[in-house]
Coordinates of C-alpha atoms and ligand atoms in Angstrom, one line a residue:
M1 CA 38.3 -26.7 27.5
S2 CA 36.2 -23.3 28.3
S3 CA 38.6 -23.3 31.1
Q4 CA 41.8 -22.2 28.9
R5 CA 39.1 -18.9 27.2
P6 CA 41.1 -16.2 27.1
T7 CA 39.1 -13.5 28.7
P8 CA 37.5 -13.6 32.1
L9 CA 34.1 -14.4 32.3
K10 CA 31.9 -11.7 33.3
I11 CA 30.0 -12.4 36.0
L12 CA 26.3 -10.2 37.6
F13 CA 26.0 -11.7 41.3
A14 CA 22.6 -11.0 42.0
S15 CA 22.3 -10.7 46.3
S16 CA 19.9 -9.6 48.5
E17 CA 22.5 -9.3 51.3
A18 CA 26.4 -9.1 51.2
Q19 CA 29.1 -8.9 54.7
P20 CA 30.4 -6.6 55.3
L21 CA 27.9 -3.8 53.8
I22 CA 24.7 -5.6 54.8
K23 CA 23.8 -9.0 57.2
T24 CA 21.0 -11.9 58.3
G25 CA 22.6 -14.4 57.9
G26 CA 25.3 -17.5 55.7
L27 CA 23.9 -15.7 52.5
A28 CA 25.7 -12.6 53.7
D29 CA 29.6 -14.1 54.5
V30 CA 28.5 -16.0 50.7
A31 CA 28.0 -13.0 49.0
G32 CA 30.6 -11.4 50.6
S33 CA 33.0 -13.9 50.0
L34 CA 32.8 -15.5 46.5
P35 CA 32.2 -12.5 44.1
P36 CA 36.6 -11.8 45.5
A37 CA 37.6 -14.9 46.2
L38 CA 36.2 -15.3 41.8
S39 CA 37.8 -12.0 41.2
H40 CA 41.0 -13.5 42.9
L41 CA 40.7 -15.7 39.7
G42 CA 40.0 -13.9 37.4
E43 CA 36.8 -13.3 37.1
E44 CA 35.1 -10.0 36.7
V45 CA 32.4 -9.8 38.9
R46 CA 30.3 -6.8 39.5
L47 CA 27.5 -7.6 43.0
V48 CA 24.6 -6.2 42.6
L49 CA 22.0 -5.2 45.9
P50 CA 19.4 -3.6 47.3
A51 CA 20.3 0.0 48.5
Y52 CA 19.5 -0.2 52.2
P53 CA 20.1 2.7 54.0
T54 CA 23.1 1.1 55.3
T55 CA 24.7 0.2 52.9
L56 CA 24.9 3.0 51.3
E57 CA 26.3 4.7 54.5
Q58 CA 28.8 2.5 54.5
A59 CA 30.1 0.6 50.8
R60 CA 33.3 2.7 49.6
E61 CA 33.1 6.2 46.5
L62 CA 29.3 5.8 45.3
T63 CA 28.3 7.7 42.2
P64 CA 24.6 7.4 40.5
V65 CA 25.6 5.9 37.1
S66 CA 22.2 5.1 36.1
S67 CA 18.7 6.0 36.1
L68 CA 15.1 4.3 34.7
R69 CA 12.4 2.7 34.2
I70 CA 10.6 -0.8 34.6
G71 CA 6.7 -2.0 35.3
A72 CA 4.8 -1.7 37.2
Y73 CA 7.0 0.6 39.8
P74 CA 5.6 3.8 39.2
G75 CA 9.5 6.1 40.2
E76 CA 12.9 6.5 38.7
I77 CA 15.0 4.0 39.7
T78 CA 19.0 4.6 40.8
I79 CA 22.0 2.2 40.3
H80 CA 25.0 3.8 42.3
Q81 CA 28.5 2.4 42.0
G82 CA 31.0 1.8 43.9
T83 CA 33.6 -0.6 44.9
L84 CA 32.8 -3.9 47.6
E85 CA 36.2 -4.4 47.4
E86 CA 39.4 -4.4 45.0
G87 CA 38.2 -6.1 42.4
V88 CA 34.4 -6.6 42.8
T89 CA 32.4 -3.6 41.8
L90 CA 30.0 -2.8 43.6
Y91 CA 26.4 -1.5 42.2
L92 CA 23.6 -0.1 44.9
V93 CA 19.8 -0.3 43.2
E94 CA 18.1 2.6 44.5
I95 CA 13.9 1.9 44.3
P96 CA 12.1 5.3 46.5
G97 CA 9.5 4.0 48.9
M98 CA 10.7 -0.3 48.5
F99 CA 15.0 -0.4 50.5
D100 CA 15.1 2.7 51.9
R101 CA 13.3 1.9 55.8
P102 CA 15.1 0.3 58.5
G103 CA 16.1 -2.8 60.4
N104 CA 16.6 -6.2 58.6
P105 CA 15.7 -6.6 54.9
Y106 CA 13.5 -8.8 55.2
V107 CA 11.2 -8.8 58.5
D108 CA 9.7 -5.4 60.5
G109 CA 10.2 -4.6 64.1
Q110 CA 8.1 -7.0 65.3
G111 CA 9.5 -9.8 62.6
N112 CA 6.5 -10.0 61.0
N113 CA 7.5 -9.9 56.6
W114 CA 7.5 -7.0 55.3
P115 CA 3.8 -6.3 54.0
D116 CA 5.4 -5.2 50.4
N117 CA 8.4 -8.1 50.0
A118 CA 6.5 -9.6 46.7
Q119 CA 7.0 -5.6 45.5
R120 CA 10.0 -4.6 46.6
F121 CA 12.2 -7.6 45.2
A122 CA 10.4 -7.4 42.7
A123 CA 11.4 -4.7 41.3
F124 CA 15.2 -5.7 42.7
C125 CA 15.0 -9.0 40.2
R126 CA 13.5 -6.6 37.3
V127 CA 16.6 -4.2 37.5
V128 CA 19.1 -7.0 37.4
A129 CA 17.5 -8.5 34.7
N130 CA 18.1 -5.5 33.3
I131 CA 21.0 -5.2 33.7
A132 CA 21.5 -9.0 33.4
L133 CA 21.1 -8.3 29.5
G134 CA 22.8 -4.8 29.1
Q135 CA 19.5 -2.4 29.8
A136 CA 20.2 -0.9 32.6
G137 CA 22.7 1.7 30.6
L138 CA 25.4 0.4 31.7
K139 CA 27.8 -0.2 29.0
W140 CA 28.5 -3.5 30.7
L141 CA 27.0 -7.7 29.2
P142 CA 27.6 -9.7 31.3
E143 CA 27.9 -13.7 30.8
I144 CA 26.7 -15.1 33.5
V145 CA 23.9 -13.8 36.0
H146 CA 24.0 -15.6 39.3
C147 CA 21.2 -15.2 41.5
N148 CA 20.9 -16.4 45.0
D149 CA 17.7 -17.3 47.0
W150 CA 13.9 -16.0 45.7
Q151 CA 14.6 -12.6 46.7
T152 CA 16.2 -13.3 43.0
G153 CA 14.2 -15.7 41.4
L154 CA 12.6 -13.8 39.2
V155 CA 15.3 -13.0 37.1
P156 CA 16.4 -16.2 35.5
A157 CA 12.4 -16.1 34.8
L158 CA 12.5 -12.2 33.1
I159 CA 15.1 -13.3 31.2
T160 CA 13.7 -16.5 29.9
G161 CA 13.2 -16.5 25.8
E162 CA 15.3 -13.1 25.3
G163 CA 17.9 -13.4 22.8
N164 CA 21.8 -12.8 23.3
R165 CA 21.2 -13.5 27.8
P166 CA 23.5 -14.1 30.0
A167 CA 23.6 -17.7 31.5
S168 CA 21.6 -18.1 34.4
I169 CA 22.7 -19.8 37.5
F170 CA 20.8 -20.2 40.8
T171 CA 21.2 -21.4 44.3
I172 CA 19.5 -22.0 47.5
H173 CA 20.8 -21.4 50.3
N174 CA 17.6 -22.5 51.9
M175 CA 14.8 -24.1 51.1
A176 CA 12.5 -23.6 53.7
Y177 CA 12.7 -19.2 52.4
Q178 CA 10.3 -19.4 49.2
G179 CA 8.5 -16.4 48.1
V180 CA 5.7 -17.3 47.2
F181 CA 2.7 -14.4 46.3
D182 CA -0.9 -14.4 45.2
R183 CA -3.2 -14.1 42.3
I184 CA -3.9 -11.2 42.6
T185 CA 0.2 -10.0 43.7
F186 CA 1.0 -11.8 40.8
D187 CA -1.2 -9.2 38.1
Q188 CA 0.0 -5.8 40.4
L189 CA 3.9 -7.3 39.2
Q190 CA 2.1 -7.1 36.0
L191 CA 5.1 -9.9 35.4
P192 CA 5.1 -12.0 32.0
P193 CA 1.4 -13.3 32.1
A194 CA 2.9 -17.2 30.0
L195 CA 5.3 -17.5 33.8
W196 CA 1.6 -18.0 35.5
S197 CA 1.4 -22.2 34.4
M198 CA 3.0 -24.9 36.0
E199 CA 6.0 -24.9 34.5
G200 CA 6.2 -21.1 34.8
L201 CA 5.8 -19.8 37.9
E202 CA 2.8 -21.0 39.8
F203 CA 2.4 -23.0 43.2
H204 CA -0.5 -24.2 44.3
N205 CA -2.9 -21.4 42.8
N206 CA -0.4 -19.3 44.6
F207 CA 3.5 -18.1 42.2
S208 CA 6.3 -18.5 43.7
F209 CA 9.6 -16.1 43.4
L210 CA 12.3 -19.8 44.4
K211 CA 10.5 -21.5 41.4
G212 CA 11.4 -18.9 39.5
G213 CA 15.2 -19.4 39.7
L214 CA 14.9 -23.4 39.6
A215 CA 12.5 -23.7 36.6
F216 CA 14.7 -21.5 34.4
A217 CA 17.9 -21.0 35.3
D218 CA 20.5 -23.0 33.6
W219 CA 22.1 -24.3 36.0
I220 CA 20.9 -24.9 39.4
T221 CA 23.0 -24.8 42.7
T222 CA 23.1 -25.5 46.7
V223 CA 25.2 -25.3 49.0
S224 CA 26.4 -28.5 50.0
P225 CA 26.6 -32.0 48.3
T226 CA 24.0 -33.8 51.1
Y227 CA 21.5 -31.4 50.7
A228 CA 22.0 -31.9 47.3
G229 CA 20.8 -35.4 47.6
E230 CA 18.7 -34.1 50.5
I231 CA 16.2 -31.3 48.5
L232 CA 15.3 -34.1 45.9
T233 CA 12.9 -36.1 49.0
P234 CA 9.7 -34.6 50.5
A235 CA 10.8 -34.0 53.7
F236 CA 13.0 -31.2 52.7
G237 CA 11.7 -30.4 49.1
Y238 CA 9.1 -28.4 50.2
G239 CA 7.0 -29.3 47.6
L240 CA 8.7 -29.0 44.9
D241 CA 11.1 -31.9 44.9
G242 CA 9.3 -33.1 41.6
L243 CA 10.6 -30.2 39.6
L244 CA 14.6 -30.4 41.7
E245 CA 13.8 -35.1 41.0
Y246 CA 12.9 -33.4 37.3
R247 CA 16.1 -31.3 36.9
K248 CA 18.2 -32.3 39.0
S249 CA 21.0 -33.5 36.1
R250 CA 21.3 -29.8 36.5
L251 CA 21.4 -29.1 40.0
T252 CA 25.0 -29.7 41.9
G253 CA 26.4 -29.1 46.1
V254 CA 29.0 -26.8 45.8
L255 CA 30.0 -26.8 49.3
N256 CA 30.8 -22.7 50.9
G257 CA 34.3 -21.9 52.0
I258 CA 34.6 -18.9 54.5
D259 CA 36.0 -16.2 54.7
Y260 CA 39.3 -17.1 56.7
R261 CA 40.3 -13.1 56.2
V262 CA 37.4 -12.7 58.7
W263 CA 38.0 -15.4 60.1
D264 CA 41.3 -16.8 61.2
P265 CA 41.5 -16.9 65.4
A266 CA 45.5 -15.8 64.2
G267 CA 44.4 -12.6 63.2
D268 CA 40.8 -11.5 64.7
P269 CA 40.8 -8.1 65.9
A270 CA 37.9 -8.8 67.9
I271 CA 39.1 -11.7 70.4
A272 CA 41.3 -11.4 73.7
Q273 CA 44.1 -13.7 72.4
P274 CA 44.7 -14.4 68.7
Y275 CA 46.1 -18.4 68.6
D276 CA 46.4 -20.2 66.0
A277 CA 47.5 -24.4 66.0
Q278 CA 50.9 -23.7 67.2
T279 CA 50.3 -21.3 69.7
L280 CA 46.6 -23.5 70.6
K281 CA 47.2 -22.2 74.3
L282 CA 46.4 -19.4 74.6
K283 CA 42.7 -20.0 73.4
A284 CA 42.4 -20.6 77.3
I285 CA 42.8 -16.7 77.7
N286 CA 39.7 -16.2 75.3
K287 CA 37.9 -18.5 77.0
Q288 CA 38.7 -16.8 80.6
H289 CA 37.7 -13.2 78.7
L290 CA 34.1 -14.8 77.6
Q291 CA 33.9 -16.1 80.6
Q292 CA 33.7 -12.6 82.8
E293 CA 31.9 -10.7 79.8
L294 CA 29.0 -13.3 80.3
G295 CA 29.0 -13.5 83.8
L296 CA 29.9 -16.7 84.1
P297 CA 32.7 -17.6 86.4
R298 CA 36.3 -18.3 85.6
Q299 CA 37.1 -21.6 85.5
P300 CA 39.7 -23.5 82.6
E301 CA 38.6 -26.9 83.4
A302 CA 34.6 -25.5 82.7
L303 CA 33.4 -27.5 79.5
L304 CA 32.2 -24.3 77.0
I305 CA 29.3 -24.6 75.1
G306 CA 28.7 -22.4 72.2
N307 CA 25.5 -21.6 70.4
I308 CA 25.1 -18.5 67.6
G309 CA 22.8 -18.6 65.5
R310 CA 18.8 -17.5 64.5
L311 CA 16.9 -18.6 67.1
V312 CA 14.3 -20.6 64.5
E313 CA 13.2 -24.3 64.7
Q314 CA 15.3 -25.1 62.0
K315 CA 18.9 -24.6 63.8
G316 CA 17.2 -26.8 66.9
V317 CA 16.9 -24.2 69.0
D318 CA 13.6 -25.5 70.9
L319 CA 15.9 -29.0 71.0
I320 CA 18.4 -27.4 73.3
L321 CA 15.9 -26.5 75.4
D322 CA 14.7 -29.9 76.4
I323 CA 18.1 -30.8 77.0
L324 CA 18.8 -27.8 79.0
P325 CA 17.3 -28.9 82.7
G326 CA 19.5 -32.3 82.5
L327 CA 22.9 -31.0 82.2
M328 CA 23.0 -28.4 84.4
H329 CA 22.9 -31.1 86.8
K330 CA 26.0 -31.7 85.1
E331 CA 29.6 -31.0 87.2
N332 CA 31.6 -27.7 85.4
L333 CA 29.7 -27.1 82.4
Q334 CA 28.7 -23.9 81.0
V335 CA 26.6 -22.3 77.7
A336 CA 26.8 -19.3 75.8
I337 CA 24.0 -18.4 73.2
L338 CA 24.1 -16.3 71.4
G339 CA 21.4 -15.2 68.8
S340 CA 17.9 -13.7 68.0
G341 CA 15.0 -14.7 66.3
D342 CA 11.6 -16.7 67.4
P343 CA 10.1 -13.6 70.7
E344 CA 8.7 -17.3 72.1
L345 CA 12.9 -19.1 72.0
E346 CA 14.3 -15.5 72.9
R347 CA 11.8 -16.1 75.8
R348 CA 12.1 -19.2 76.8
L349 CA 16.3 -18.8 76.9
T350 CA 16.4 -15.9 78.7
A351 CA 14.1 -18.1 81.2
M352 CA 16.8 -20.1 81.3
A353 CA 19.1 -18.5 81.2
D354 CA 17.4 -15.9 84.9
A355 CA 17.1 -19.6 86.3
H356 CA 21.0 -21.2 85.9
P357 CA 23.1 -17.8 86.4
G358 CA 26.6 -18.8 87.1
K359 CA 26.3 -21.8 83.9
I360 CA 24.6 -20.4 81.2
A361 CA 24.5 -17.5 79.6
V362 CA 21.5 -16.7 77.2
H363 CA 22.2 -12.6 74.7
I364 CA 19.5 -11.8 72.7
G365 CA 20.9 -9.8 69.3
Y366 CA 23.0 -9.1 66.5
D367 CA 26.5 -9.0 67.7
E368 CA 29.5 -9.1 65.1
A369 CA 32.1 -8.8 67.7
L370 CA 30.6 -11.8 70.1
A371 CA 29.8 -14.6 68.0
H372 CA 34.1 -14.0 67.6
R373 CA 34.2 -14.1 70.6
I374 CA 32.4 -16.9 70.9
E375 CA 33.7 -19.1 68.9
A376 CA 37.3 -17.9 70.4
G377 CA 36.4 -18.8 73.2
C378 CA 34.0 -22.2 73.5
D379 CA 35.8 -25.4 73.9
C380 CA 32.9 -26.9 71.7
F381 CA 30.0 -25.5 69.1
L382 CA 26.5 -27.0 69.6
M383 CA 24.5 -27.2 66.1
P384 CA 21.2 -28.7 66.2
S385 CA 20.0 -28.5 63.1
R386 CA 17.5 -30.1 61.8
F387 CA 18.2 -29.1 58.8
E388 CA 21.6 -27.5 57.5
P389 CA 22.1 -26.2 53.8
C390 CA 25.8 -26.0 54.4
G391 CA 26.1 -23.9 57.7
L392 CA 28.7 -22.1 58.4
N393 CA 29.6 -21.6 62.0
Q394 CA 30.3 -25.2 62.1
L395 CA 33.7 -24.8 60.0
Y396 CA 34.4 -21.1 61.3
S397 CA 34.3 -23.6 64.5
L398 CA 36.4 -25.9 63.6
R399 CA 39.4 -23.3 62.5
Y400 CA 38.6 -21.3 66.5
G401 CA 40.1 -25.3 67.7
T402 CA 36.5 -24.7 68.7
V403 CA 34.9 -29.0 68.5
P404 CA 30.9 -29.0 66.4
I405 CA 28.1 -30.8 67.7
V406 CA 26.3 -31.2 64.9
N407 CA 23.4 -33.2 63.7
R408 CA 23.6 -35.5 60.7
T409 CA 22.1 -33.3 57.6
G410 CA 23.1 -31.3 55.0
G411 CA 26.6 -29.6 55.2
L412 CA 26.8 -30.6 58.9
A413 CA 27.0 -33.9 57.7
D414 CA 29.7 -33.3 54.7
T415 CA 31.9 -31.3 57.2
V416 CA 32.3 -32.6 60.4
V417 CA 33.5 -35.7 60.9
D418 CA 32.3 -37.9 64.3
A419 CA 35.0 -39.0 66.6
T420 CA 34.2 -42.8 66.7
P421 CA 36.7 -44.6 67.7
R422 CA 38.1 -45.5 64.4
N423 CA 38.2 -42.1 63.3
L424 CA 39.7 -40.8 66.2
L425 CA 42.4 -43.6 65.5
E426 CA 43.2 -42.5 62.2
G427 CA 43.9 -39.6 62.7
T428 CA 40.7 -37.6 60.9
A429 CA 38.0 -37.6 64.0
T430 CA 37.4 -33.1 64.0
G431 CA 33.8 -32.4 66.0
F432 CA 30.8 -35.1 67.6
V433 CA 27.5 -35.6 65.1
F434 CA 24.2 -37.4 66.0
D435 CA 22.2 -38.4 63.9
R436 CA 18.8 -38.2 64.2
P437 CA 16.9 -34.1 66.0
Q438 CA 16.2 -35.3 68.8
P439 CA 16.6 -34.5 72.4
P440 CA 17.2 -37.9 73.8
A441 CA 19.5 -38.3 70.3
L442 CA 20.6 -34.5 71.1
W443 CA 21.2 -36.3 74.9
D444 CA 23.4 -39.3 73.9
C445 CA 25.9 -37.1 71.8
L446 CA 26.3 -34.1 74.8
E447 CA 27.5 -37.2 77.3
R448 CA 30.1 -38.7 74.5
V449 CA 31.4 -35.5 74.6
I450 CA 31.4 -35.4 78.4
E451 CA 33.5 -38.1 78.7
F452 CA 35.3 -37.4 76.4
W453 CA 36.1 -34.1 77.8
N454 CA 37.0 -36.0 81.7
R455 CA 39.9 -37.6 79.2
P456 CA 43.3 -37.2 79.8
A457 CA 44.1 -33.5 77.5
M458 CA 46.1 -34.7 74.9
W459 CA 42.6 -37.0 73.1
W460 CA 40.7 -33.2 72.8
E461 CA 43.9 -31.4 71.5
K462 CA 43.8 -33.7 68.8
L463 CA 40.4 -33.7 68.2
V464 CA 40.6 -29.0 68.2
L465 CA 43.7 -29.6 65.7
A466 CA 42.7 -32.3 63.3
G467 CA 39.8 -29.6 63.7
M468 CA 41.7 -26.7 62.5
R469 CA 44.1 -28.5 59.7
Q470 CA 41.0 -28.5 57.5
D471 CA 41.3 -26.1 54.7
F472 CA 37.9 -24.3 53.5
S473 CA 38.7 -21.4 52.3
W474 CA 36.7 -20.6 48.9
D475 CA 40.3 -21.6 46.6
S476 CA 38.6 -25.2 45.4
S477 CA 34.9 -24.1 45.7
A478 CA 35.3 -21.2 44.0
Q479 CA 37.0 -23.2 40.9
H480 CA 34.0 -25.3 40.5
Y481 CA 31.7 -22.7 40.3
R482 CA 33.7 -21.6 37.7
D483 CA 33.0 -25.4 36.1
I484 CA 29.5 -24.7 36.4
Y485 CA 29.8 -21.0 34.8
H486 CA 31.1 -22.8 31.6
R487 CA 28.9 -25.6 32.1
A488 CA 26.1 -22.9 32.3
I489 CA 27.3 -21.1 28.9
D490 CA 28.1 -24.0 26.7
N491 CA 24.2 -25.7 28.0
P492 CA 20.7 -23.1 27.6
A493 CA 18.4 -24.5 29.1
P494 CA 15.6 -24.7 26.9
S495 CA 12.0 -22.2 28.6
P496 CA 10.7 -24.3 29.6
V497 CA 7.0 -21.7 28.9
A498 CA 6.7 -21.6 25.3
R499 CA 6.6 -17.5 25.0
K500 CA 7.3 -14.8 27.2
D501 CA 4.6 -12.1 25.6
D502 CA 5.7 -9.1 28.1
Ligands
LIG1 P1 21.4 -19.0 57.9 O1 22.6 -18.4 57.1 O2 20.6 -20.3 58.6 O3 21.3 -18.2 59.8 P2 24.8 -19.7 58.7 O4 25.0 -20.7 59.6 O5 24.8 -20.6 57.2 O6 23.4 -20.2 59.5 O7 25.0 -18.9 58.1 C1 25.2 -17.5 59.9 C2 25.7 -16.2 59.8 O8 25.1 -15.4 60.6 C3 27.0 -17.0 60.8 O9 28.2 -15.9 60.1 C4 26.9 -16.5 62.0 O10 28.3 -16.6 62.5 C5 25.7 -15.7 61.6 N1 24.5 -14.8 62.2 C6 23.3 -15.7 63.0 N2 23.2 -15.0 63.9 C7 23.9 -13.9 64.3 C8 23.8 -13.6 65.9 N3 22.6 -13.5 66.6 N4 24.6 -12.8 66.0 C9 25.9 -12.8 65.9 N5 26.4 -13.3 63.8 C10 25.1 -14.3 63.7

């Protein structure tokens, strides 16, 4: 078996965000923690990111190591080398005019996509492809290039057909974001003409970065087994379910791990009072602090429900808004929400909090430390996502003894065990699961939660402790990725396009 190889695998891990340097969502958590987990297994991992201003400021020991030019981009590009953490080399790709702007990597201050996203991420993909082929002046040749989401989707397409190319892995963190652009953009980017075909990047008279990853990678992964099945259906496949069905012998769902160095209630510097399963009673102190911080009455008996995330339709924020007025009639119930995103959802949430002071607290914005305090201080965590490739907050919640309430979809279905009488009896229940992302189903589920909260405390505690015992560390997932890397090396996929004609 290939796991007996004497030398470490050389892996180039490409992402548009990674903790702790730049983060908008779960991709950053994965890109910041899977490479170290692979390094821990003895592999040689180098992470490549665009050089955003914050990444350049924060990265350790940066040195410019190479400069290069690529097609369709007029200027000179600099690759800086540093360290993500011990064992993981970091490359930051500085492309003047592309990534050196403040704010979010993908959208401007109004929440609109940067108008030159195609140019920005195509340029990044070209540099990653050059590194992958050993043509970026780095004197290093990876055996694997692991790409993530649409921003890196062109890489497998750009290296297809090249002799001595590394095996390519493409991980789908969310099918909903595809990077679709028009024919004029395709021509401006000077992409190889052969890529404009149904077997290549073409997608309903446009072209899709995501499709590049799905059509050309040697192996495709997504971040939970259930989502791997869901994306084969029209409801979740966004028009690419046919292609995925065709490639499904090379599609694997690998559940994300979480970084217990960052998300551990026993050693979390952001929270008021550290605790673990043995000292669970101390969790109540975090609840008091959170209530105070958010302007909620300090009531230990109130059921405090938390929610954190991007305020978008996917996350079911509108479902929460639908049921909140009814919930306000319940006694001893408080809600704490942290998020940013769709301005209309932000406005409606803020209005709801204004209408129910002392019961609903809403914090609009991105606040990593407050996210930790909500995980530590709440009794339960609500995630009514319409779809959820993996989801991380339910995993953080389990570790923090904060009972997750989730829709049965994607990674939520794979990680939370419903508190049915049978599961409770067997000690496997870890949360509450409902079956349709609609207000009545969510409402019925919350009625169950409230009934359970009002039982003698030992019931709740049993559920909490079963959740805290779960192990979602990266160990087994990183090993799973390593196996996939070897399978991809041993079974290169034939190129779907006849010829690559730059
Ligand atoms: P997604 O990647 O779809 O946004 P995930 O659940 O996979 O969802 O990951 C979201 C990550 O981003 C979690 O670590 C979550 O805590 C964090 N996050 C999202 N919104 C906020 C926010 N407003 N403040 C702090 N952290 C946030």
